[in-house]
PDB file of C-alpha atoms and ligand atoms in Angstrom:
ATOM      1  CA  MET A   1     124.031 149.899 143.074  1.00  0.00           C
ATOM      2  CA  ILE A   2     122.355 146.112 141.881  1.00  0.00           C
ATOM      3  CA  GLY A   3     118.817 146.041 141.039  1.00  0.00           C
ATOM      4  CA  ARG A   4     116.493 146.766 138.237  1.00  0.00           C
ATOM      5  CA  THR A   5     113.054 148.225 138.279  1.00  0.00           C
ATOM      6  CA  ASP A   6     112.093 147.530 134.954  1.00  0.00           C
ATOM      7  CA  VAL A   7     111.896 143.916 134.763  1.00  0.00           C
ATOM      8  CA  ASN A   8     110.679 141.361 137.591  1.00  0.00           C
ATOM      9  CA  SER A   9     113.587 140.157 139.517  1.00  0.00           C
ATOM     10  CA  VAL A  10     111.951 137.700 141.531  1.00  0.00           C
ATOM     11  CA  THR A  11     109.272 135.235 140.803  1.00  0.00           C
ATOM     12  CA  ASN A  12     106.127 134.640 142.910  1.00  0.00           C
ATOM     13  CA  TRP A  13     107.446 131.895 144.598  1.00  0.00           C
ATOM     14  CA  ASN A  14     110.292 134.273 145.552  1.00  0.00           C
ATOM     15  CA  ALA A  15     113.152 132.608 143.540  1.00  0.00           C
ATOM     16  CA  PRO A  16     115.601 134.734 142.189  1.00  0.00           C
ATOM     17  CA  LEU A  17     115.135 135.666 138.567  1.00  0.00           C
ATOM     18  CA  VAL A  18     118.610 136.579 137.173  1.00  0.00           C
ATOM     19  CA  TRP A  19     118.835 139.524 134.835  1.00  0.00           C
ATOM     20  CA  GLU A  20     122.025 141.917 134.087  1.00  0.00           C
ATOM     21  CA  GLY A  21     122.179 144.532 136.541  1.00  0.00           C
ATOM     22  CA  THR A  22     120.494 142.301 139.366  1.00  0.00           C
ATOM     23  CA  PHE A  23     124.153 140.808 140.826  1.00  0.00           C
ATOM     24  CA  ASP A  24     127.707 141.712 141.645  1.00  0.00           C
ATOM     25  CA  PRO A  25     130.055 139.552 139.323  1.00  0.00           C
ATOM     26  CA  VAL A  26     133.006 140.319 141.426  1.00  0.00           C
ATOM     27  CA  VAL A  27     131.005 139.312 144.574  1.00  0.00           C
ATOM     28  CA  ILE A  28     129.827 136.362 143.094  1.00  0.00           C
ATOM     29  CA  ASP A  29     133.036 135.160 141.394  1.00  0.00           C
ATOM     30  CA  ASP A  30     134.461 135.402 144.615  1.00  0.00           C
ATOM     31  CA  ILE A  31     132.409 133.126 146.531  1.00  0.00           C
ATOM     32  CA  TYR A  32     132.275 130.509 143.627  1.00  0.00           C
ATOM     33  CA  ARG A  33     136.297 130.620 143.381  1.00  0.00           C
ATOM     34  CA  ARG A  34     136.710 129.527 146.826  1.00  0.00           C
ATOM     35  CA  MET A  35     134.236 126.894 146.682  1.00  0.00           C
ATOM     36  CA  ASN A  36     135.813 125.496 143.665  1.00  0.00           C
ATOM     37  CA  PRO A  37     132.689 123.179 142.370  1.00  0.00           C
ATOM     38  CA  ARG A  38     133.131 121.060 139.565  1.00  0.00           C
ATOM     39  CA  VAL A  39     130.871 121.583 136.411  1.00  0.00           C
ATOM     40  CA  ALA A  40     129.712 119.123 134.060  1.00  0.00           C
ATOM     41  CA  VAL A  41     128.236 120.440 130.771  1.00  0.00           C
ATOM     42  CA  VAL A  42     126.463 117.475 128.594  1.00  0.00           C
ATOM     43  CA  VAL A  43     126.236 118.469 125.040  1.00  0.00           C
ATOM     44  CA  LEU A  44     125.200 116.167 122.068  1.00  0.00           C
ATOM     45  CA  ALA A  45     126.748 116.437 118.621  1.00  0.00           C
ATOM     46  CA  VAL A  46     125.828 113.898 116.277  1.00  0.00           C
ATOM     47  CA  GLY A  47     125.924 114.062 112.203  1.00  0.00           C
ATOM     48  CA  LYS A  48     126.403 117.069 111.144  1.00  0.00           C
ATOM     49  CA  TYR A  49     126.006 118.826 114.381  1.00  0.00           C
ATOM     50  CA  THR A  50     129.698 118.102 115.193  1.00  0.00           C
ATOM     51  CA  ARG A  51     130.465 121.522 113.213  1.00  0.00           C
ATOM     52  CA  PHE A  52     128.949 123.757 116.336  1.00  0.00           C
ATOM     53  CA  LEU A  53     131.836 122.012 118.825  1.00  0.00           C
ATOM     54  CA  LYS A  54     134.466 124.396 117.919  1.00  0.00           C
ATOM     55  CA  GLY A  55     132.473 127.950 117.952  1.00  0.00           C
ATOM     56  CA  PHE A  56     130.653 126.548 121.427  1.00  0.00           C
ATOM     57  CA  LEU A  57     133.860 125.668 122.957  1.00  0.00           C
ATOM     58  CA  GLU A  58     135.967 128.158 122.154  1.00  0.00           C
ATOM     59  CA  SER A  59     133.585 130.567 123.067  1.00  0.00           C
ATOM     60  CA  GLY A  60     132.708 128.987 126.274  1.00  0.00           C
ATOM     61  CA  GLU A  61     136.258 128.737 127.186  1.00  0.00           C
ATOM     62  CA  LYS A  62     135.917 133.048 127.292  1.00  0.00           C
ATOM     63  CA  TYR A  63     132.677 133.446 128.812  1.00  0.00           C
ATOM     64  CA  PHE A  64     131.611 130.229 130.460  1.00  0.00           C
ATOM     65  CA  LEU A  65     132.173 129.930 134.130  1.00  0.00           C
ATOM     66  CA  VAL A  66     135.614 131.348 133.810  1.00  0.00           C
ATOM     67  CA  GLY A  67     137.993 130.507 136.943  1.00  0.00           C
ATOM     68  CA  LEU A  68     135.724 127.007 137.708  1.00  0.00           C
ATOM     69  CA  ARG A  69     136.672 123.712 136.858  1.00  0.00           C
ATOM     70  CA  VAL A  70     134.259 122.587 133.706  1.00  0.00           C
ATOM     71  CA  THR A  71     134.485 118.926 132.111  1.00  0.00           C
ATOM     72  CA  TYR A  72     132.481 119.325 128.731  1.00  0.00           C
ATOM     73  CA  TYR A  73     130.917 115.808 128.042  1.00  0.00           C
ATOM     74  CA  ILE A  74     130.367 114.989 124.433  1.00  0.00           C
ATOM     75  CA  PHE A  75     128.380 112.533 122.995  1.00  0.00           C
ATOM     76  CA  THR A  76     129.040 112.088 119.405  1.00  0.00           C
ATOM     77  CA  ASP A  77     128.570 109.638 116.778  1.00  0.00           C
ATOM     78  CA  ASN A  78     131.823 110.804 115.085  1.00  0.00           C
ATOM     79  CA  GLU A  79     134.935 111.076 117.255  1.00  0.00           C
ATOM     80  CA  GLN A  80     136.874 112.121 114.377  1.00  0.00           C
ATOM     81  CA  ASP A  81     135.284 115.694 114.124  1.00  0.00           C
ATOM     82  CA  VAL A  82     135.301 116.808 117.621  1.00  0.00           C
ATOM     83  CA  PRO A  83     138.176 119.990 116.909  1.00  0.00           C
ATOM     84  CA  ASN A  84     141.357 120.378 119.060  1.00  0.00           C
ATOM     85  CA  VAL A  85     140.511 123.494 121.303  1.00  0.00           C
ATOM     86  CA  THR A  86     142.808 124.774 124.011  1.00  0.00           C
ATOM     87  CA  LEU A  87     141.282 124.964 127.396  1.00  0.00           C
ATOM     88  CA  SER A  88     142.298 126.472 130.238  1.00  0.00           C
ATOM     89  CA  GLU A  89     143.442 125.014 133.546  1.00  0.00           C
ATOM     90  CA  GLY A  90     140.872 122.708 135.609  1.00  0.00           C
ATOM     91  CA  ARG A  91     138.958 122.172 132.501  1.00  0.00           C
ATOM     92  CA  LYS A  92     138.657 119.270 129.949  1.00  0.00           C
ATOM     93  CA  ILE A  93     136.881 117.370 127.307  1.00  0.00           C
ATOM     94  CA  THR A  94     135.511 113.898 127.650  1.00  0.00           C
ATOM     95  CA  ILE A  95     134.173 112.324 124.100  1.00  0.00           C
ATOM     96  CA  LEU A  96     131.539 109.588 124.865  1.00  0.00           C
ATOM     97  CA  PRO A  97     130.428 107.558 121.538  1.00  0.00           C
ATOM     98  CA  VAL A  98     126.548 107.523 121.034  1.00  0.00           C
ATOM     99  CA  PRO A  99     125.190 105.698 117.812  1.00  0.00           C
ATOM    100  CA  SER A 100     123.793 107.813 114.989  1.00  0.00           C
ATOM    101  CA  ALA A 101     119.822 108.357 114.729  1.00  0.00           C
ATOM    102  CA  LYS A 102     117.800 109.256 111.813  1.00  0.00           C
ATOM    103  CA  ARG A 103     115.198 111.607 112.990  1.00  0.00           C
ATOM    104  CA  TRP A 104     116.431 115.153 114.781  1.00  0.00           C
ATOM    105  CA  GLN A 105     113.048 113.944 117.482  1.00  0.00           C
ATOM    106  CA  ASP A 106     115.336 110.805 118.538  1.00  0.00           C
ATOM    107  CA  VAL A 107     118.664 112.748 118.543  1.00  0.00           C
ATOM    108  CA  VAL A 108     116.731 115.335 121.004  1.00  0.00           C
ATOM    109  CA  LEU A 109     115.047 112.197 123.026  1.00  0.00           C
ATOM    110  CA  SER A 110     118.607 110.265 122.862  1.00  0.00           C
ATOM    111  CA  LYS A 111     120.339 112.759 124.264  1.00  0.00           C
ATOM    112  CA  MET A 112     118.094 112.352 128.046  1.00  0.00           C
ATOM    113  CA  LYS A 113     118.526 108.371 127.695  1.00  0.00           C
ATOM    114  CA  TRP A 114     122.644 109.061 127.314  1.00  0.00           C
ATOM    115  CA  ALA A 115     122.916 111.519 129.763  1.00  0.00           C
ATOM    116  CA  THR A 116     120.757 109.472 132.492  1.00  0.00           C
ATOM    117  CA  VAL A 117     122.947 106.251 131.494  1.00  0.00           C
ATOM    118  CA  THR A 118     126.153 108.347 131.869  1.00  0.00           C
ATOM    119  CA  ILE A 119     125.688 110.313 134.869  1.00  0.00           C
ATOM    120  CA  ASP A 120     124.657 107.075 136.624  1.00  0.00           C
ATOM    121  CA  LYS A 121     128.062 105.417 135.267  1.00  0.00           C
ATOM    122  CA  GLN A 122     130.556 108.565 135.478  1.00  0.00           C
ATOM    123  CA  ILE A 123     129.860 111.885 135.872  1.00  0.00           C
ATOM    124  CA  ARG A 124     128.107 111.506 139.330  1.00  0.00           C
ATOM    125  CA  ASN A 125     131.676 110.714 140.659  1.00  0.00           C
ATOM    126  CA  GLU A 126     133.419 113.784 138.548  1.00  0.00           C
ATOM    127  CA  ALA A 127     130.698 116.735 139.177  1.00  0.00           C
ATOM    128  CA  ASP A 128     128.874 118.973 141.392  1.00  0.00           C
ATOM    129  CA  TYR A 129     126.696 120.714 139.170  1.00  0.00           C
ATOM    130  CA  LEU A 130     125.631 119.496 135.615  1.00  0.00           C
ATOM    131  CA  PHE A 131     124.696 121.489 133.110  1.00  0.00           C
ATOM    132  CA  MET A 132     122.633 120.233 129.881  1.00  0.00           C
ATOM    133  CA  MET A 133     123.228 122.230 127.063  1.00  0.00           C
ATOM    134  CA  ASP A 134     122.191 122.541 123.085  1.00  0.00           C
ATOM    135  CA  ILE A 135     125.216 122.542 120.562  1.00  0.00           C
ATOM    136  CA  ASP A 136     124.242 124.810 117.968  1.00  0.00           C
ATOM    137  CA  SER A 137     124.630 127.914 120.296  1.00  0.00           C
ATOM    138  CA  VAL A 138     128.019 130.496 120.792  1.00  0.00           C
ATOM    139  CA  PHE A 139     128.958 132.463 123.915  1.00  0.00           C
ATOM    140  CA  TYR A 140     128.937 136.018 123.419  1.00  0.00           C
ATOM    141  CA  ASN A 141     128.954 137.164 127.134  1.00  0.00           C
ATOM    142  CA  ARG A 142     129.562 136.354 130.694  1.00  0.00           C
ATOM    143  CA  PHE A 143     127.809 133.289 131.349  1.00  0.00           C
ATOM    144  CA  GLY A 144     129.078 133.086 134.899  1.00  0.00           C
ATOM    145  CA  ALA A 145     128.304 131.332 138.496  1.00  0.00           C
ATOM    146  CA  GLU A 146     125.404 133.882 139.011  1.00  0.00           C
ATOM    147  CA  SER A 147     123.616 131.016 136.735  1.00  0.00           C
ATOM    148  CA  LEU A 148     124.122 128.256 139.630  1.00  0.00           C
ATOM    149  CA  SER A 149     121.690 126.768 141.903  1.00  0.00           C
ATOM    150  CA  ARG A 150     119.993 123.908 142.947  1.00  0.00           C
ATOM    151  CA  MET A 151     117.862 123.645 139.767  1.00  0.00           C
ATOM    152  CA  SER A 152     118.124 126.822 137.331  1.00  0.00           C
ATOM    153  CA  ALA A 153     116.057 127.176 134.302  1.00  0.00           C
ATOM    154  CA  VAL A 154     115.863 129.635 131.488  1.00  0.00           C
ATOM    155  CA  LEU A 155     112.989 131.151 130.224  1.00  0.00           C
ATOM    156  CA  HIS A 156     112.239 130.852 126.833  1.00  0.00           C
ATOM    157  CA  ARG A 157     112.599 134.023 124.895  1.00  0.00           C
ATOM    158  CA  ALA A 158     109.584 133.555 122.602  1.00  0.00           C
ATOM    159  CA  PHE A 159     107.383 133.326 125.911  1.00  0.00           C
ATOM    160  CA  TYR A 160     108.477 135.422 128.427  1.00  0.00           C
ATOM    161  CA  LYS A 161     106.389 138.281 127.727  1.00  0.00           C
ATOM    162  CA  ARG A 162     103.472 136.098 126.764  1.00  0.00           C
ATOM    163  CA  ASP A 163     100.733 134.237 129.023  1.00  0.00           C
ATOM    164  CA  GLN A 164      99.888 131.777 126.339  1.00  0.00           C
ATOM    165  CA  PHE A 165     102.203 128.906 126.314  1.00  0.00           C
ATOM    166  CA  PRO A 166     103.004 125.925 123.941  1.00  0.00           C
ATOM    167  CA  TYR A 167     102.682 122.979 126.621  1.00  0.00           C
ATOM    168  CA  GLU A 168     101.390 119.833 125.667  1.00  0.00           C
ATOM    169  CA  ARG A 169      98.121 120.028 126.023  1.00  0.00           C
ATOM    170  CA  ARG A 170      97.023 116.289 124.868  1.00  0.00           C
ATOM    171  CA  PRO A 171      96.105 114.371 127.770  1.00  0.00           C
ATOM    172  CA  GLU A 172      97.142 111.395 126.274  1.00  0.00           C
ATOM    173  CA  SER A 173     100.976 112.634 126.835  1.00  0.00           C
ATOM    174  CA  LYS A 174     103.044 112.337 130.201  1.00  0.00           C
ATOM    175  CA  ALA A 175     103.797 116.302 129.568  1.00  0.00           C
ATOM    176  CA  TYR A 176     100.292 117.049 129.833  1.00  0.00           C
ATOM    177  CA  ILE A 177      99.565 120.204 131.441  1.00  0.00           C
ATOM    178  CA  PRO A 178      95.401 121.460 131.554  1.00  0.00           C
ATOM    179  CA  ALA A 179      94.611 124.464 129.746  1.00  0.00           C
ATOM    180  CA  GLY A 180      94.532 127.809 132.091  1.00  0.00           C
ATOM    181  CA  GLU A 181      97.456 126.159 134.332  1.00  0.00           C
ATOM    182  CA  GLY A 182     101.056 127.302 133.462  1.00  0.00           C
ATOM    183  CA  ASP A 183     103.209 130.289 134.636  1.00  0.00           C
ATOM    184  CA  TYR A 184     106.218 130.172 132.587  1.00  0.00           C
ATOM    185  CA  TYR A 185     107.558 128.533 129.567  1.00  0.00           C
ATOM    186  CA  TYR A 186     111.270 127.146 129.837  1.00  0.00           C
ATOM    187  CA  THR A 187     113.744 126.167 126.935  1.00  0.00           C
ATOM    188  CA  ALA A 188     115.136 122.833 127.043  1.00  0.00           C
ATOM    189  CA  ALA A 189     118.388 123.932 125.285  1.00  0.00           C
ATOM    190  CA  VAL A 190     119.853 125.610 128.711  1.00  0.00           C
ATOM    191  CA  TRP A 191     119.107 123.829 132.532  1.00  0.00           C
ATOM    192  CA  GLY A 192     121.275 123.138 135.091  1.00  0.00           C
ATOM    193  CA  GLY A 193     121.718 122.366 138.663  1.00  0.00           C
ATOM    194  CA  TYR A 194     122.860 120.662 141.524  1.00  0.00           C
ATOM    195  CA  LEU A 195     124.127 116.873 140.092  1.00  0.00           C
ATOM    196  CA  GLU A 196     121.977 114.893 142.038  1.00  0.00           C
ATOM    197  CA  ASP A 197     118.537 117.158 141.139  1.00  0.00           C
ATOM    198  CA  MET A 198     119.851 116.913 137.478  1.00  0.00           C
ATOM    199  CA  TYR A 199     119.832 113.187 137.370  1.00  0.00           C
ATOM    200  CA  ARG A 200     116.554 112.873 138.525  1.00  0.00           C
ATOM    201  CA  LEU A 201     115.148 115.412 136.205  1.00  0.00           C
ATOM    202  CA  VAL A 202     116.773 114.058 133.216  1.00  0.00           C
ATOM    203  CA  LYS A 203     115.772 110.506 134.154  1.00  0.00           C
ATOM    204  CA  TYR A 204     112.018 111.832 134.611  1.00  0.00           C
ATOM    205  CA  CYS A 205     112.659 113.208 130.915  1.00  0.00           C
ATOM    206  CA  TYR A 206     113.860 110.142 129.777  1.00  0.00           C
ATOM    207  CA  GLU A 207     110.997 108.037 131.501  1.00  0.00           C
ATOM    208  CA  GLN A 208     108.502 109.943 130.665  1.00  0.00           C
ATOM    209  CA  SER A 209     108.934 110.002 126.965  1.00  0.00           C
ATOM    210  CA  GLU A 210     109.524 106.315 126.624  1.00  0.00           C
ATOM    211  CA  GLU A 211     105.990 106.102 128.547  1.00  0.00           C
ATOM    212  CA  ASP A 212     104.676 108.246 125.501  1.00  0.00           C
ATOM    213  CA  ALA A 213     106.400 106.177 122.878  1.00  0.00           C
ATOM    214  CA  LYS A 214     104.851 103.234 123.913  1.00  0.00           C
ATOM    215  CA  ASN A 215     101.699 105.032 124.017  1.00  0.00           C
ATOM    216  CA  ASN A 216     102.601 106.026 120.410  1.00  0.00           C
ATOM    217  CA  ILE A 217     102.791 109.576 121.164  1.00  0.00           C
ATOM    218  CA  GLU A 218     105.489 112.059 121.162  1.00  0.00           C
ATOM    219  CA  ALA A 219     105.127 115.446 122.764  1.00  0.00           C
ATOM    220  CA  VAL A 220     104.441 118.580 121.025  1.00  0.00           C
ATOM    221  CA  TRP A 221     108.421 119.906 121.831  1.00  0.00           C
ATOM    222  CA  GLN A 222     109.941 116.356 123.042  1.00  0.00           C
ATOM    223  CA  GLU A 223     111.723 116.706 126.392  1.00  0.00           C
ATOM    224  CA  GLU A 224     111.035 120.569 126.456  1.00  0.00           C
ATOM    225  CA  SER A 225     107.235 119.471 127.217  1.00  0.00           C
ATOM    226  CA  HIS A 226     108.246 116.898 129.763  1.00  0.00           C
ATOM    227  CA  LEU A 227     110.879 119.760 131.339  1.00  0.00           C
ATOM    228  CA  ASN A 228     107.843 122.382 131.477  1.00  0.00           C
ATOM    229  CA  LYS A 229     105.445 119.606 133.039  1.00  0.00           C
ATOM    230  CA  TYR A 230     107.854 119.230 135.966  1.00  0.00           C
ATOM    231  CA  PHE A 231     108.966 122.544 136.636  1.00  0.00           C
ATOM    232  CA  LEU A 232     105.386 123.522 136.953  1.00  0.00           C
ATOM    233  CA  TYR A 233     104.789 121.126 139.620  1.00  0.00           C
ATOM    234  CA  ASN A 234     108.672 121.482 141.097  1.00  0.00           C
ATOM    235  CA  LYS A 235     109.860 124.934 140.930  1.00  0.00           C
ATOM    236  CA  PRO A 236     113.195 125.694 140.046  1.00  0.00           C
ATOM    237  CA  ALA A 237     115.048 127.474 142.470  1.00  0.00           C
ATOM    238  CA  LYS A 238     116.459 129.983 140.376  1.00  0.00           C
ATOM    239  CA  VAL A 239     115.046 131.246 137.172  1.00  0.00           C
ATOM    240  CA  LEU A 240     117.521 132.972 134.497  1.00  0.00           C
ATOM    241  CA  SER A 241     116.186 135.553 132.310  1.00  0.00           C
ATOM    242  CA  PRO A 242     116.444 134.958 128.209  1.00  0.00           C
ATOM    243  CA  GLU A 243     119.867 136.240 128.238  1.00  0.00           C
ATOM    244  CA  TYR A 244     120.506 132.960 129.035  1.00  0.00           C
ATOM    245  CA  LEU A 245     119.489 131.790 125.849  1.00  0.00           C
ATOM    246  CA  TRP A 246     118.945 134.081 123.191  1.00  0.00           C
ATOM    247  CA  SER A 247     118.767 133.389 119.224  1.00  0.00           C
ATOM    248  CA  ASP A 248     120.516 135.020 116.388  1.00  0.00           C
ATOM    249  CA  TYR A 249     117.177 135.026 114.383  1.00  0.00           C
ATOM    250  CA  GLU A 250     116.126 137.872 117.049  1.00  0.00           C
ATOM    251  CA  THR A 251     116.849 141.031 118.142  1.00  0.00           C
ATOM    252  CA  PRO A 252     116.209 142.044 121.442  1.00  0.00           C
ATOM    253  CA  GLY A 253     114.115 144.551 123.402  1.00  0.00           C
ATOM    254  CA  SER A 254     115.530 146.867 125.480  1.00  0.00           C
ATOM    255  CA  ASP A 255     115.074 144.770 128.618  1.00  0.00           C
ATOM    256  CA  ILE A 256     117.856 142.393 127.383  1.00  0.00           C
ATOM    257  CA  LYS A 257     120.964 144.307 128.465  1.00  0.00           C
ATOM    258  CA  LEU A 258     123.047 141.673 126.950  1.00  0.00           C
ATOM    259  CA  ILE A 259     122.989 138.424 125.321  1.00  0.00           C
ATOM    260  CA  ARG A 260     125.189 135.477 127.494  1.00  0.00           C
ATOM    261  CA  ILE A 261     124.700 132.817 124.840  1.00  0.00           C
ATOM    262  CA  SER A 262     122.662 132.633 121.763  1.00  0.00           C
ATOM    263  CA  GLN A 263     121.338 129.773 118.857  1.00  0.00           C
ATOM    264  CA  LEU A 264     123.254 130.116 115.762  1.00  0.00           C
ATOM    265  CA  VAL A 265     120.967 130.557 112.668  1.00  0.00           C
ATOM    266  CA  LYS A 266     121.122 127.364 110.805  1.00  0.00           C
ATOM    267  CA  ASP A 267     119.532 125.656 107.578  1.00  0.00           C
ATOM    268  CA  TYR A 268     117.536 122.956 109.481  1.00  0.00           C
ATOM    269  CA  ALA A 269     116.753 120.976 106.365  1.00  0.00           C
ATOM    270  CA  GLU A 270     120.172 120.814 105.746  1.00  0.00           C
ATOM    271  CA  VAL A 271     121.846 120.151 109.041  1.00  0.00           C
ATOM    272  CA  ARG A 272     118.510 117.234 110.173  1.00  0.00           C
ATOM    273  CA  PRO A 273     118.548 114.333 109.546  1.00  0.00           C
ATOM    274  CA  ASN A 274     114.980 114.249 108.447  1.00  0.00           C
ATOM    275  CA  GLY A 275     115.070 117.680 107.282  1.00  0.00           C
ATOM    276  CA  GLY A 276     113.139 120.669 108.731  1.00  0.00           C
ATOM    277  CA  GLN A 277     110.281 118.881 110.102  1.00  0.00           C
TER     278      GLN A 277
HETATM  279  C1  GAL B   1     111.372 127.536 118.978  1.00  0.00           C
HETATM  280  C2  GAL B   1     112.569 126.438 119.303  1.00  0.00           C
HETATM  281  C3  GAL B   1     111.972 125.004 119.730  1.00  0.00           C
HETATM  282  C4  GAL B   1     110.954 125.306 121.005  1.00  0.00           C
HETATM  283  C5  GAL B   1     109.698 126.035 120.517  1.00  0.00           C
HETATM  284  C6  GAL B   1     108.655 126.372 121.413  1.00  0.00           C
HETATM  285  O1  GAL B   1     111.899 128.459 119.370  1.00  0.00           O
HETATM  286  O2  GAL B   1     113.213 126.098 118.792  1.00  0.00           O
HETATM  287  O3  GAL B   1     112.910 124.541 120.466  1.00  0.00           O
HETATM  288  O4  GAL B   1     111.452 125.556 122.019  1.00  0.00           O
HETATM  289  O5  GAL B   1     110.225 127.654 120.116  1.00  0.00           O
HETATM  290  O6  GAL B   1     107.735 127.057 120.659  1.00  0.00           O
END
């Protein structure tokens, strides 16, 4: 029996909302292994963040889109620190050198810039789907082809049971969402979709933050704020439950039957170039 009665498994615009128990992994895997798509994963590992690569890649090989073709595109300012991880057949790593940044906020936003440039130049010819992912995470369970769609967004674990969201509320920012508007709040740490749709959205986040910078404003949660504005008015084709990005800081409730990927506990002050702010 496939289905859940304790959670919504469809959004009010009729997109699937994916939870453990709402799909048959055997059927899904069979469909996608026949289609054999090429999936790009873009991660940024600059400064001390290269220490997260090993855990991310090794666990990714165990749980992320197993049996499909995956290329991890690693943007880094420190190539020597990229670990040598054994990958399964059909999977590879491409290292892309980027300059260092002084503030973690700039690190986050530069990810949109490098991704825009590199998708345009290179990835577009090498992939059908693209995921943007934060590197400071580890896979714990299957993160499979049920996550794929034209545009898939993950509900932020801290807000999926709330109706107050941390959108950008200052009209001066391009990410502005008026009070009273909004339905879901999505994380920017995991999102994915068709290559061309992702390209448009990554570029949108980059350009909107550049506009903000010209006007001396930075959206409250950087590219996450721009992403949420976009998704409010251009609905994602599929919504993924917070199983698709949890945090090791928090114990899940009974609706989370399994955690597929989780953000690691880290010392922000130690790991970020400009400390914890
Ligand atoms: C935090 C997360 C931030 C941002 C924020 C939104 O838990 O670390 O990246 O998503 O929530 O309130």
